[in-house]
């Protein structure tokens, strides 16, 4: 091996060379978001997650929220061929960006969140029919 050659470095598909970038998934999962709005009133709103990664999530909200606000998100992950039972994923995050949009899907703000590292993944028992 030539001394100037670099040793083999494994890479992960979808990750950048410096490892700082991660893969985000564009999807539409129902979510329940709770937190404090811009007027410091507690709110609870059903919405859709439009994009999520291990560090960030993007949602549309009718409630006006401020940058820095802490929000709780609860996602129902449906049963699939490889997921035997549905799961509930509970996350918390801090608002990074709250961008006003006019009349998009009846929502007023596109909200980007920095997700906390801690989360809860709970099984949802199958319903008895």
C-alpha positions as semicolon CSV with decimal commas, in nm:
position;residue;x (nm);y (nm);z (nm)
1;X;0,000;0,000;0,000
2;X;0,131;0,342;-0,095
3;X;0,202;0,565;0,208
4;X;0,002;0,851;0,054
5;X;-0,314;0,641;0,015
6;X;-0,582;0,697;0,275
7;X;-0,716;0,392;0,456
8;X;-1,067;0,275;0,366
9;X;-1,335;0,484;0,538
10;X;-1,683;0,331;0,562
11;X;-1,975;0,558;0,481
12;X;-2,345;0,550;0,546
13;X;-2,578;0,595;0,249
14;X;-2,747;0,933;0,275
15;X;-2,491;1,083;0,511
16;X;-2,251;1,354;0,406
17;X;-1,875;1,313;0,419
18;X;-1,839;1,512;0,741
19;X;-2,120;1,318;0,909
20;X;-2,307;1,633;1,013
21;X;-2,592;1,589;0,770
22;X;-2,860;1,328;0,818
23;X;-3,146;1,182;0,620
24;X;-3,488;1,339;0,669
25;X;-3,804;1,156;0,573
26;X;-4,081;1,341;0,392
27;X;-4,404;1,186;0,512
28;X;-4,749;1,257;0,642
29;X;-4,808;1,111;0,988
30;X;-5,087;1,231;1,217
31;X;-4,954;1,399;1,529
32;X;-5,091;1,552;1,847
33;X;-4,893;1,862;1,948
34;X;-4,922;2,028;2,290
35;X;-4,743;2,327;2,436
36;X;-4,771;2,697;2,510
37;X;-4,868;2,940;2,234
38;X;-4,734;3,292;2,180
39;X;-4,987;3,431;2,435
40;X;-4,873;3,171;2,694
41;X;-5,198;2,975;2,667
42;X;-5,176;2,597;2,672
43;X;-5,284;2,443;2,339
44;X;-5,350;2,094;2,205
45;X;-5,368;2,056;1,828
46;X;-5,396;1,768;1,583
47;X;-5,176;1,813;1,277
48;X;-4,944;1,624;1,041
49;X;-4,568;1,575;1,058
50;X;-4,440;1,671;0,712
51;X;-4,073;1,587;0,764
52;X;-3,877;1,414;1,039
53;X;-3,521;1,303;1,110
54;X;-3,346;1,196;1,428
55;X;-3,276;1,562;1,513
56;X;-3,551;1,775;1,355
57;X;-3,920;1,768;1,265
58;X;-4,141;1,999;1,058
59;X;-4,513;2,051;1,123
60;X;-4,795;2,289;1,029
61;X;-4,974;2,458;1,323
62;X;-5,276;2,688;1,354
63;X;-5,155;2,791;1,700
64;X;-4,898;3,070;1,695
65;X;-4,576;2,961;1,869
66;X;-4,254;3,146;1,939
67;X;-3,897;3,045;1,860
68;X;-3,758;2,874;2,170
69;X;-4,094;2,730;2,283
70;X;-4,096;2,366;2,401
71;X;-4,355;2,143;2,233
72;X;-4,464;1,784;2,301
73;X;-4,544;1,564;2,000
74;X;-4,724;1,232;2,004
75;X;-4,719;1,021;1,686
76;X;-4,917;0,705;1,617
77;X;-4,703;0,476;1,403
78;X;-4,931;0,236;1,215
79;X;-4,892;-0,140;1,191
80;X;-4,706;-0,254;0,877
81;X;-4,580;-0,579;0,730
82;X;-4,267;-0,559;0,945
83;X;-4,426;-0,384;1,247
84;X;-4,663;-0,631;1,412
85;X;-4,843;-0,378;1,637
86;X;-4,895;-0,004;1,619
87;X;-4,668;0,215;1,832
88;X;-4,697;0,555;1,995
89;X;-4,385;0,774;1,972
90;X;-4,366;1,060;2,223
91;X;-4,114;1,336;2,147
92;X;-4,031;1,681;2,277
93;X;-3,861;1,958;2,087
94;X;-3,772;2,325;2,078
95;X;-3,907;2,557;1,808
96;X;-3,622;2,666;1,576
97;X;-3,832;2,843;1,313
98;X;-4,195;2,956;1,296
99;X;-4,275;3,083;0,948
100;X;-4,617;3,232;0,871
101;X;-4,790;3,105;0,557
102;X;-5,116;3,230;0,411
103;X;-5,400;2,979;0,403
104;X;-5,194;2,668;0,333
105;X;-5,407;2,371;0,437
106;X;-5,588;2,600;0,682
107;X;-5,265;2,623;0,883
108;X;-5,086;2,944;0,968
109;X;-4,730;2,850;1,062
110;X;-4,469;2,613;0,930
111;X;-4,280;2,512;1,245
112;X;-3,937;2,348;1,255
113;X;-3,834;2,180;1,579
114;X;-3,500;2,062;1,715
115;X;-3,592;1,730;1,878
116;X;-3,463;1,633;2,221
117;X;-3,256;1,317;2,231
118;X;-3,492;1,147;2,479
119;X;-3,814;0,992;2,352
120;X;-4,067;0,727;2,451
121;X;-4,179;0,445;2,224
122;X;-4,489;0,275;2,362
123;X;-4,678;-0,025;2,227
124;X;-5,045;0,022;2,143
125;X;-5,230;-0,300;2,228
126;X;-5,417;-0,449;1,932
127;X;-5,789;-0,375;1,946
128;X;-6,022;-0,664;2,018
129;X;-6,290;-0,698;1,751
